[in-house]
Coordinates of C-alpha atoms and ligand atoms in Angstrom, one line a residue:
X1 CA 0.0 0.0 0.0
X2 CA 1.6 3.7 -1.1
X3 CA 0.7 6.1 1.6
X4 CA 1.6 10.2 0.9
X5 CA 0.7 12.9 3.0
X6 CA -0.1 14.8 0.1
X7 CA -0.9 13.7 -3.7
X8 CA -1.3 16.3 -6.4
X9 CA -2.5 15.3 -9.9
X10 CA -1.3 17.4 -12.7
X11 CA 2.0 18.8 -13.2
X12 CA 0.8 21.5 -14.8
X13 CA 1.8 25.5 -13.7
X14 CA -0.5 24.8 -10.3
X15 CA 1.1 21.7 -9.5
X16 CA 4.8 23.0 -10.5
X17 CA 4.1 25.6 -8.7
X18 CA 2.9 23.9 -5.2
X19 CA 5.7 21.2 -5.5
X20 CA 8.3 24.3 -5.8
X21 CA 6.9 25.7 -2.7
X22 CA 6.5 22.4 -0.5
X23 CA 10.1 22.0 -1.5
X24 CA 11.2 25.4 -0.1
X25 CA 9.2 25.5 2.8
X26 CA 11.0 21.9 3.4
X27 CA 8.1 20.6 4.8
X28 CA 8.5 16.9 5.9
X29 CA 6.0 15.9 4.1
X30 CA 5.8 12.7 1.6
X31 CA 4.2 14.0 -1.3
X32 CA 4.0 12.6 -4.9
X33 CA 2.9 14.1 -8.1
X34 CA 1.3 12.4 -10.8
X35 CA 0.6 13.3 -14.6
X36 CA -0.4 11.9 -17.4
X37 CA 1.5 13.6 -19.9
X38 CA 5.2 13.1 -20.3
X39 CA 8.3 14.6 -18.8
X40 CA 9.7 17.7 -19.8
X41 CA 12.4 16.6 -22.1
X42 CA 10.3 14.0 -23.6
X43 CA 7.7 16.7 -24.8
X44 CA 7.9 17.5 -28.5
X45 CA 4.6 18.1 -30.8
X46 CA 5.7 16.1 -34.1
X47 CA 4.7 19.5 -36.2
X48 CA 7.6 20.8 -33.8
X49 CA 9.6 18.3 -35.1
X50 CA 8.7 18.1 -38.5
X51 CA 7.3 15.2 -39.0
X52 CA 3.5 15.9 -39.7
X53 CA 2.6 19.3 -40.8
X54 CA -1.1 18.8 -39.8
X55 CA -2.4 17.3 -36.2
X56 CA -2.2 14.0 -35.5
X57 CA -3.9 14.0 -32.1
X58 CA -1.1 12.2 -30.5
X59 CA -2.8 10.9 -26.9
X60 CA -1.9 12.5 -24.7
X61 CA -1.2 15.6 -26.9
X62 CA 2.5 16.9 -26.1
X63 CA 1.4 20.6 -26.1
X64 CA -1.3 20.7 -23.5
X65 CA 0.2 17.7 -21.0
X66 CA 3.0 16.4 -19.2
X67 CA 6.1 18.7 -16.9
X68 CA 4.9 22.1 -17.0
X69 CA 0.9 21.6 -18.2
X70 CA -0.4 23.6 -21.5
X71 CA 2.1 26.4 -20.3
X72 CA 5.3 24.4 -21.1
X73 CA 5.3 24.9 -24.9
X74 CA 3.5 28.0 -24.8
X75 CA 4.6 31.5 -25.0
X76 CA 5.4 31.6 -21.4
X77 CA 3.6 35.4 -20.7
X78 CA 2.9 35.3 -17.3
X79 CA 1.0 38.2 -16.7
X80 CA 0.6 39.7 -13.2
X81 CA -3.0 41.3 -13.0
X82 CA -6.9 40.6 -11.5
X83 CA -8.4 42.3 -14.3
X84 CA -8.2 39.5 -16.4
X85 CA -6.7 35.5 -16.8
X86 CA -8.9 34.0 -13.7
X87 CA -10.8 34.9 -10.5
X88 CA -8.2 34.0 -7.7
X89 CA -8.9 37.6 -6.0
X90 CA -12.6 36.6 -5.8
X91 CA -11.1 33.3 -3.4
X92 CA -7.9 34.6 -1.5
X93 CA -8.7 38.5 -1.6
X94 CA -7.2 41.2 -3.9
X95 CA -3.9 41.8 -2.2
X96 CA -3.1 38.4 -1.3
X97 CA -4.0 37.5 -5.3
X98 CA -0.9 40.3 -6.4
X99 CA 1.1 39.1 -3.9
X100 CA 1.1 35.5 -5.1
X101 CA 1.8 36.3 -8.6
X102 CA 4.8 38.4 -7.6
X103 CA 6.2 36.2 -5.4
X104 CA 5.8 33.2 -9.1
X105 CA 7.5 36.1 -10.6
X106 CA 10.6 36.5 -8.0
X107 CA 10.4 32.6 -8.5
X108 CA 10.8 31.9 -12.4
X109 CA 13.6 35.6 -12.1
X110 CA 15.3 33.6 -9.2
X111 CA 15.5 30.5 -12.5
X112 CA 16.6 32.6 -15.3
X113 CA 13.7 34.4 -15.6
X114 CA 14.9 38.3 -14.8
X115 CA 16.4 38.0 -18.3
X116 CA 12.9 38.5 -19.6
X117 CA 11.4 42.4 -19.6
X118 CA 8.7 43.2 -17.2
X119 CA 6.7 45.4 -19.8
X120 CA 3.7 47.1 -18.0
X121 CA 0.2 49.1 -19.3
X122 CA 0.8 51.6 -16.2
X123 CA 2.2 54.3 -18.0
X124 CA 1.6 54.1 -21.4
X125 CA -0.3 56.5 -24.2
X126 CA -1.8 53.5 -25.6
X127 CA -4.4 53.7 -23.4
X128 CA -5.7 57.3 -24.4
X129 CA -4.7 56.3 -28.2
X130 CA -7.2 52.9 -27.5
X131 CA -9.8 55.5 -25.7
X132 CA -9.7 58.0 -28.7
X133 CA -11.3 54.8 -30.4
X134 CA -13.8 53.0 -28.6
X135 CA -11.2 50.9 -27.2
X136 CA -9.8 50.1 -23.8
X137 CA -6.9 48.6 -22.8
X138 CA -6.7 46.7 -19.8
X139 CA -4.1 47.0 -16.9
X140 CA -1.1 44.4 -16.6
X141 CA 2.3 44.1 -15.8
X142 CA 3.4 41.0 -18.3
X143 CA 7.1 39.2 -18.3
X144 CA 7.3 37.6 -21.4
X145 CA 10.0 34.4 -21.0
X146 CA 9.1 33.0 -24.8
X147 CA 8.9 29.3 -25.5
X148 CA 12.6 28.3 -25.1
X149 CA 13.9 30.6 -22.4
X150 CA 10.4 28.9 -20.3
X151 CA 11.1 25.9 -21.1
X152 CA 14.8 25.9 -19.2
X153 CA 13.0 27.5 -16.1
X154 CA 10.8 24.6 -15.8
X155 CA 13.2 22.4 -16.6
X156 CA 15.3 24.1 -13.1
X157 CA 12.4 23.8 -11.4
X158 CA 12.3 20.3 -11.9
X159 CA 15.8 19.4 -11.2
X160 CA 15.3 21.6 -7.9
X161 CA 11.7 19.9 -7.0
X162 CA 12.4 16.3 -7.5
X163 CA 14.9 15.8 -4.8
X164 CA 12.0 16.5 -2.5
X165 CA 8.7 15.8 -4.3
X166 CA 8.3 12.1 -6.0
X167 CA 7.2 12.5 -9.9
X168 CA 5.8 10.3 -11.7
X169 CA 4.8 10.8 -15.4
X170 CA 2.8 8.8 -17.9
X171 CA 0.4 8.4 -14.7
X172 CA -3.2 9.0 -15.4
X173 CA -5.4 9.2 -12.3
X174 CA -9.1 7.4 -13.3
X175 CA -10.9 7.2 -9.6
X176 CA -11.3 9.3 -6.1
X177 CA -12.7 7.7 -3.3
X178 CA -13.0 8.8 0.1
X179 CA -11.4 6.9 3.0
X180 CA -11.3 7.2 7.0
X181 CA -8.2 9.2 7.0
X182 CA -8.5 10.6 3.5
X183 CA -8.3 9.6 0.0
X184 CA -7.6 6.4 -2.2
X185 CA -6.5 7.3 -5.8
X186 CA -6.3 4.7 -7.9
X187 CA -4.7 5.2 -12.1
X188 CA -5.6 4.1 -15.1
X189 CA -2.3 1.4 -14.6
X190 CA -4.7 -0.1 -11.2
X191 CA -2.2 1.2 -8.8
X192 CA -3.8 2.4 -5.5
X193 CA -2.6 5.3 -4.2
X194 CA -3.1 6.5 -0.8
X195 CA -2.8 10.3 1.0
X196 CA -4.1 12.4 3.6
X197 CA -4.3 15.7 1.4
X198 CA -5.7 15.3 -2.4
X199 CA -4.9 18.3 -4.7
X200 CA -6.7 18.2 -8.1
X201 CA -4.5 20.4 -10.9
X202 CA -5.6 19.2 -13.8
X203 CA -5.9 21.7 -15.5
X204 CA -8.2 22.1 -19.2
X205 CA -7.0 18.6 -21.1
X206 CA -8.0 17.1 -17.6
X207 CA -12.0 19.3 -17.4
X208 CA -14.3 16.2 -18.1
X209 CA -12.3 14.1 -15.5
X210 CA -12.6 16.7 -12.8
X211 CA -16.1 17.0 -13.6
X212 CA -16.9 13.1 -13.4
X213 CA -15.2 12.8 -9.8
X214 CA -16.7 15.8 -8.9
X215 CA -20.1 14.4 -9.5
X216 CA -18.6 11.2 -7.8
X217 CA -17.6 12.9 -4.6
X218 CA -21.2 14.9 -4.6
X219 CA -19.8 18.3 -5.4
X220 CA -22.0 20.3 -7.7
X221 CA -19.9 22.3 -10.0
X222 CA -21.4 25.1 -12.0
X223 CA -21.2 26.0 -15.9
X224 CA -18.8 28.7 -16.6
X225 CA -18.4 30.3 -19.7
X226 CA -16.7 29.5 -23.0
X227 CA -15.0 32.0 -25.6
X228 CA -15.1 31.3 -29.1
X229 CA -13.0 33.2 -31.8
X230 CA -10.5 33.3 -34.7
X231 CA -6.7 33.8 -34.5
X232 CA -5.5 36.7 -36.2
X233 CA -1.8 37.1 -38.1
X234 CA -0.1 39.9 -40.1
X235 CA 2.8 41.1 -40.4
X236 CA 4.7 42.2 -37.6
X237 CA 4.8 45.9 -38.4
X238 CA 1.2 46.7 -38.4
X239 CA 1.2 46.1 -34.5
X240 CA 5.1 47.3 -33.8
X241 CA 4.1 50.4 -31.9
X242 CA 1.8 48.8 -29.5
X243 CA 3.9 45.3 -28.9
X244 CA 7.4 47.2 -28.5
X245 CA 5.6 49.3 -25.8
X246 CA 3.3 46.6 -23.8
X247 CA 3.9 43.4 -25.9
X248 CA 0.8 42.0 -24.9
X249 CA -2.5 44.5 -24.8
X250 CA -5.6 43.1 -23.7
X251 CA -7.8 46.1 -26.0
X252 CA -11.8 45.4 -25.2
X253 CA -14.2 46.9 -27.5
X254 CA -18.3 46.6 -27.2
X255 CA -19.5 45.6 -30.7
X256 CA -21.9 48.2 -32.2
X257 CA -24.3 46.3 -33.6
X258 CA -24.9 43.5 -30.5
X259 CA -23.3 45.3 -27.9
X260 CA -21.4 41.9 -27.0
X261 CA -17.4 42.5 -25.6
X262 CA -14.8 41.1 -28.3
X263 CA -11.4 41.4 -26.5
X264 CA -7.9 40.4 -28.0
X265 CA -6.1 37.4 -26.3
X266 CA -2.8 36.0 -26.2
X267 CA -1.0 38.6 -28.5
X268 CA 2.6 36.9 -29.4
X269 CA 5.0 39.6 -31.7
X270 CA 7.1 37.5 -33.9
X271 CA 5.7 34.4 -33.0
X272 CA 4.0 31.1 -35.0
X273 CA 0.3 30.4 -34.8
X274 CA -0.3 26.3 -33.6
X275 CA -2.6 24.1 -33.3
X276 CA -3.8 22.8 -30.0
X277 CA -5.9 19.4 -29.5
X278 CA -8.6 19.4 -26.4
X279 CA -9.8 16.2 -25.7
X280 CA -9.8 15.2 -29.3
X281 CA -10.5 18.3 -30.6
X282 CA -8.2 20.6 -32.4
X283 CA -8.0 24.6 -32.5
X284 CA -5.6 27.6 -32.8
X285 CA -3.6 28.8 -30.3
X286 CA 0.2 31.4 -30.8
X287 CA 3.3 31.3 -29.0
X288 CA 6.7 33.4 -29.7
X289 CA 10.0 33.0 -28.4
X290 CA 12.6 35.0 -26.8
X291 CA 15.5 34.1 -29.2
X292 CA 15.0 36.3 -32.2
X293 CA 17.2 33.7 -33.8
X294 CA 13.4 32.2 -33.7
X295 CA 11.5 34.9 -34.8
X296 CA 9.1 35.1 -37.2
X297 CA 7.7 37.9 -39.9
X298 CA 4.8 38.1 -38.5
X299 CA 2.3 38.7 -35.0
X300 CA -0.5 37.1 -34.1
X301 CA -3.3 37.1 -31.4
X302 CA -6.6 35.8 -30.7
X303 CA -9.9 37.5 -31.2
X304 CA -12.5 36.0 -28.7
X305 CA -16.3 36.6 -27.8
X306 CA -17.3 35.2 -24.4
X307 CA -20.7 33.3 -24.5
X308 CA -22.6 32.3 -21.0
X309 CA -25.6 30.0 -21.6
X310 CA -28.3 30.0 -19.0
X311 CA -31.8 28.0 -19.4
X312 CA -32.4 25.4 -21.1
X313 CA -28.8 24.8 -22.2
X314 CA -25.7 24.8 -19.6
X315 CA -23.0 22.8 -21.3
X316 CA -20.6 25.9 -22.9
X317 CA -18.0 23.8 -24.0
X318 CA -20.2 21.6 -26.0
X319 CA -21.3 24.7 -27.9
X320 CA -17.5 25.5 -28.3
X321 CA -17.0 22.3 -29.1
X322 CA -19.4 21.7 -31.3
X323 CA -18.5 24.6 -33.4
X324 CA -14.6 23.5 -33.6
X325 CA -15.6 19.8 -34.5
X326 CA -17.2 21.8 -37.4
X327 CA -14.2 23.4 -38.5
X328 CA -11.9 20.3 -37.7
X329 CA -15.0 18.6 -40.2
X330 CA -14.5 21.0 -43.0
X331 CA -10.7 21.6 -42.4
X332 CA -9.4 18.4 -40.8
X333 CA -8.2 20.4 -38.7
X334 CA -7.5 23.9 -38.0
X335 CA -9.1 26.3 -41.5
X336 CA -7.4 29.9 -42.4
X337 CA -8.6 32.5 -44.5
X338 CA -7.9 35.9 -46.1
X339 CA -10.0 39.0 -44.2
X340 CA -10.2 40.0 -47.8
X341 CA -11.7 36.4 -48.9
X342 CA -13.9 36.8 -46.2
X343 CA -15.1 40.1 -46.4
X344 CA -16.3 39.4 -49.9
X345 CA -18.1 36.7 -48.9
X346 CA -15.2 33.5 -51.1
X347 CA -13.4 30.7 -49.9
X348 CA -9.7 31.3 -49.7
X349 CA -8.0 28.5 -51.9
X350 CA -4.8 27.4 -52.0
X351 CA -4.8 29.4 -55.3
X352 CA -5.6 32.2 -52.9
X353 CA -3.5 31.5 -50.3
X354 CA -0.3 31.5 -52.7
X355 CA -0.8 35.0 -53.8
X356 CA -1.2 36.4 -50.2
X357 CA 1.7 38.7 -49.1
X358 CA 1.6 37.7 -45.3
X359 CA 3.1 34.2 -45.3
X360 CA 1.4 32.4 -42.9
X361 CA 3.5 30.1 -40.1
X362 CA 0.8 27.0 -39.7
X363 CA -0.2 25.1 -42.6
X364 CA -3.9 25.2 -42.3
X365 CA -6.9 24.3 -44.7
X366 CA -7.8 27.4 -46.4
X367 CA -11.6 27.5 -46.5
X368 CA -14.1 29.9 -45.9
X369 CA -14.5 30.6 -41.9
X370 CA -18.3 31.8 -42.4
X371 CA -19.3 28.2 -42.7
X372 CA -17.8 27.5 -39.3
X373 CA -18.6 30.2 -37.0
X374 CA -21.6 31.4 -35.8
X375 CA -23.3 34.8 -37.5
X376 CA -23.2 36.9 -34.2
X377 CA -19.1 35.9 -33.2
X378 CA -18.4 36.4 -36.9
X379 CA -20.3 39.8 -37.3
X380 CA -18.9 40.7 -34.3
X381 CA -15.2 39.8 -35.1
X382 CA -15.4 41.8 -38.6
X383 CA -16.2 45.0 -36.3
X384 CA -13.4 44.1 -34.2
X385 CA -11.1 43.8 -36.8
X386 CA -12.2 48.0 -38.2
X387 CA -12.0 49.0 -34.5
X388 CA -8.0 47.7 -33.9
X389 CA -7.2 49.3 -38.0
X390 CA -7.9 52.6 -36.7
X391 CA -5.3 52.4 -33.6
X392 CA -3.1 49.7 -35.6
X393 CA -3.6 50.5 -39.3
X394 CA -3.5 47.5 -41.5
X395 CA -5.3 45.0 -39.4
X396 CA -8.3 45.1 -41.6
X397 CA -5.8 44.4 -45.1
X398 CA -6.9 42.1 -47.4
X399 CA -4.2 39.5 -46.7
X400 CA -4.6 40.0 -42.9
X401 CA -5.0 35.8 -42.1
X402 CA -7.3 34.2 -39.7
X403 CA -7.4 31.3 -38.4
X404 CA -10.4 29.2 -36.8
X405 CA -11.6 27.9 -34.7
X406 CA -10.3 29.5 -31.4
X407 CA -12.1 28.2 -28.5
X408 CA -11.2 29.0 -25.2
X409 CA -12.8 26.5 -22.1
X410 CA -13.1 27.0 -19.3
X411 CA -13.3 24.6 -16.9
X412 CA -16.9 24.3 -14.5
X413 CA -16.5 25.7 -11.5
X414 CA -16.3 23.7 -8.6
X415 CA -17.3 25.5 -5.6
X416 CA -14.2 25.8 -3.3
X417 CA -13.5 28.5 -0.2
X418 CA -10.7 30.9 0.3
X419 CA -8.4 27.8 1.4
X420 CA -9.3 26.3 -2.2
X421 CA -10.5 23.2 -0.6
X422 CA -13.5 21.9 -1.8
X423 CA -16.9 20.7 1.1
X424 CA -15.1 17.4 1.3
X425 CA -12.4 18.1 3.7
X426 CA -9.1 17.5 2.2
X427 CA -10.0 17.5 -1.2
X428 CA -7.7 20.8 -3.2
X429 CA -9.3 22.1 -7.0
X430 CA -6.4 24.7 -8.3
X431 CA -5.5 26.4 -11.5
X432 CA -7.5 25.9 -14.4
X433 CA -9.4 23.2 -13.6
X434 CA -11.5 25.0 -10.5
X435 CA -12.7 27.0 -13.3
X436 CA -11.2 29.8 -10.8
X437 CA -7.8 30.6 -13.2
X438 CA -7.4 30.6 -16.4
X439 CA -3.5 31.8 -16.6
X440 CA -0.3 30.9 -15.9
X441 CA 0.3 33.7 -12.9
X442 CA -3.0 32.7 -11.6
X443 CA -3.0 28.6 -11.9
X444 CA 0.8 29.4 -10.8
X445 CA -0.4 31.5 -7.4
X446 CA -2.7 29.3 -6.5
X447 CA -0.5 26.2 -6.2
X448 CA 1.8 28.5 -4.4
X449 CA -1.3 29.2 -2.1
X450 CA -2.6 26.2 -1.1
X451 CA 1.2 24.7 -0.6
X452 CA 1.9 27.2 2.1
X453 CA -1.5 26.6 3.7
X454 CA -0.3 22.8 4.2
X455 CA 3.2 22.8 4.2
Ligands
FAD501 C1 -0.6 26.9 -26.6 C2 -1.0 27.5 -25.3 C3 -0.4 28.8 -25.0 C4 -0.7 29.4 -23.8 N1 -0.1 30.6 -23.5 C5 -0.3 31.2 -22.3 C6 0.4 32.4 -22.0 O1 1.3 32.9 -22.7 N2 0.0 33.0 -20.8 C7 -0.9 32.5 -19.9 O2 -1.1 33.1 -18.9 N3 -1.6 31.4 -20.2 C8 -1.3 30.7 -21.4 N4 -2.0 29.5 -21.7 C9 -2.9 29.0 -20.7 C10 -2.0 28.3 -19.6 O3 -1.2 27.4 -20.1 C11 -2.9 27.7 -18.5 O4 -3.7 28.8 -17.9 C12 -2.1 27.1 -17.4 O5 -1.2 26.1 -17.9 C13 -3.0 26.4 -16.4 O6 -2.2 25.7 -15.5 P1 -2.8 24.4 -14.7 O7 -1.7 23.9 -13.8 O8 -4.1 24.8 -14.0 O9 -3.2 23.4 -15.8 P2 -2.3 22.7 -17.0 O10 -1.1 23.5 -17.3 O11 -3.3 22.4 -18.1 O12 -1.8 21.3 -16.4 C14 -2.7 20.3 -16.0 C15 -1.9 19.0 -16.1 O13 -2.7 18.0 -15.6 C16 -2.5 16.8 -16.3 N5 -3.7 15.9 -16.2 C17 -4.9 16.2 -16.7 N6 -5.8 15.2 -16.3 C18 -5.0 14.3 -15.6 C19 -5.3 13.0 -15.1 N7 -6.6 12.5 -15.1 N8 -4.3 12.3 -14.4 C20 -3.1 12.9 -14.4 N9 -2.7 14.0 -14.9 C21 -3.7 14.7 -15.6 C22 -2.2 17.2 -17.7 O14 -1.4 16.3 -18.4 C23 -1.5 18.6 -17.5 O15 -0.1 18.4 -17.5 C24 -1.7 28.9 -22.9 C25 -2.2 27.6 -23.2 C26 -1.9 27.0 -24.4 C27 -2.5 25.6 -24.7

């Protein structure tokens, strides 16, 4: 029989995180982590490595698990804010939420991280060039570490956790039960895992697990939202001004003709658009990295509309779902077409594609995007796209590419206090798959959180 003190599943920013912090606070406490992705070294996408140019839904998929969760291979921008990227103010209070994502900040400097700018939205005239029109920029301070220069961070984490903190990868948790003096885990292997303290940090790729053992364990978990979108790429000039100053701006704008918020996401200057797979699914995502050895021609960044569903429907990321299984049906995979194409109501072909002045960095299907996306998000995205030309002129240019679907989930949220501990004593839900964060300072702070609270 294994006995731990404490078990966390998911090595994802939460758990990375929490096992960094148990380590420090040398707390004599056996504790294990378990994930059922791969470790860090062992994590390539075969696009990455050039061996498939389109998704191959590798199971688990490299990008989203494994050392490091979905924010291993990712652009690494760990922005330090509440106004955005999760709710862990709401749980632990306002100051204590800033506090926890500087203190992940000193953390990933104290690795190699201080090589990386702070940029920050404080001063900047962006804001009253944004106002001017109809835009509004929201406040963040943002360290951009880029793919590569993250990847070596974590990679130090590791080397500093695992003398402390047993890891074990390839290990995919299926059941929760409760015991007399806590919890029985038991993997999809059969082994049968036993600890005091059960922390849950699974993050997206792990939402319909969560959800199961949550209904298991008699926790209700509510619906949260889920943002659908496209990814937009031009070249890297068009947005120079704005990304030299901030990098990342998080611009808002309220559509005229619905009145529904379109906000830009995940904005990566030089960097590649990629394709992510959820659970079967595939979509766009970006990342950039901090060698400009690596850089490419262009930017690119997401363009999202949240939808909330209330009566009779509640499942959000089956509607998100749904609607990238469409494009994934009409694309195999991930579709891109010119705003131009789109604007006159054609299909971008490859005929198309090959006269378009912005090269694009994922080889996607070109097709015609208003097949695929609902009227409203579409409509929506168009105005979006006018808006942004007016403080960043070129965005609306006929070659400016988008790609589709984006589809942000979020996870349910499962009701937990300001400890993070759910009604049944013992039992932890962090990062993104409370449905609480949905970043990597905030997934990040919140494993830092709930490690001090039982170190
Ligand atoms: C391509 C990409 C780029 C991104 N870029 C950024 C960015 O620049 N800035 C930002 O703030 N956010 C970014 N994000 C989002 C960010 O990665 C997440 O918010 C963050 O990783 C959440 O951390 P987490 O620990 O909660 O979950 P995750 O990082 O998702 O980790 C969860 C882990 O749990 C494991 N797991 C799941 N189910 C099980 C199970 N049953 N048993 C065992 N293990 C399991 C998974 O393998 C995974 O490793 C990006 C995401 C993607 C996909």
């Amino acid at each position: 029989m294994e006995n731990y003190d404490i078990i966390i599943v998911g090595a994802g920013a939460a758990g990375v995180f929490m096992s960094y912090e148990l380590t420090k606070a040398d707390s004599s406490k056996k504790v294990l982590m378990i994930d059922k992705g791969a470790p860090i070294e062992e994590r390539q996408c075969p696009i990455k490595r050039g061996l498939t140019e389109r998704c191959i839904r590798c199971n688990p998929c490299h990008i989203m698990n494994g050392y490091g969760g979905a924010g291993t291979l990712s652009d690494g921008k760990y922005n330090i804010t509440t106004d955005f990227g999760g709710d862990l103010h709401v749980y632990v209070g306002e100051d204590k939420a800033m506090e926890l994502m500087e203190y992940v900040d000193q953390v990933l400097c104290s690795f190699g991280g201080s090589e990386a700018k702070l940029y920050s939205t404080a001063s900047s005239d962006l804001r009253t060039l944004a106002l001017r029109n109809d835009l509004h920029l929201l406040s963040a301070k943002v360290r951009h570490l880029g793919t590569d220069r993250n990847v070596e961070i974590l990679k130090k984490i590791f080397e500093y956790t695992s003398k402390k903190v047993e890891m074990r990868f390839r290990t995919t948790a299926a059941s929760v039960e409760k015991t007399d003096g806590g919890f029985k885990l038991t993997t999809e292997k059969g082994e049968e895992l036993f600890c005091r303290d059960l922390v849950l940090a699974t993050g997206r790729s792990g939402s319909r697990w969560i959800a199961r053992t949550c209904e298991q364990l008699g926790i209700k978990t509510k619906s949260n939202r889920v943002d659908i979108g496209l990814r937009v790429e031009l070249p890297a000039d068009v947005f120079k001004h704005i990304t030299d100053e901030v990098y990342e701006s998080k611009l808002v704008y309220r559509t005229k003709q619905y009145g529904d918020l379109v906000r830009t996401f995940c904005m990566n200057p030089y960097g590649e658009v990629v394709s992510e797979n959820t659970n079967g699914i595939v979509t766009v995502n970006g990342h950039s990295y901090a060698d400009p050895a690596l850089f490419t021609r262009n930017t690119n960044f997401a363009l999202l509309v949240a939808n909330r569903f209330t009566e009779p429907f509640h499942n959000s990321n089956e509607y998100g779902e749904s609607i990238a299984r469409l494009s994934n049906m009409l694309g195999g995979g991930v579709l891109v077409q010119r705003f131009g194409d789109l604007i006159k109501g054609r299909r971008t072909n490859e005929h198309r594609m090959a006269k378009c002045f912005t090269a694009p960095t994922l080889k996607a299907t070109p097709g015609d995007l208003s097949l695929v996306m609902p009227k409203r998000q579409l409509d929506d995205i168009i105005e979006m796209v006018y808006a942004l030309d007016k403080i960043a002129p070129g965005t609306a240019n006929e070659d400016t590419l988008l790609y589709g679907v984006e589809v942000k989930f979020y996870n349910s949220t499962v009701p937990v206090d300001e400890r993070l501990e759910t009604e049944v004593k013992g039992l932890y839900v962090l990062g993104d798959g409370s449905g609480v964060t949905h970043s990597l300072s905030q997934a990040s702070a919140s494993g830092v959180h709930v490690a001090r609270l039982l170190a």
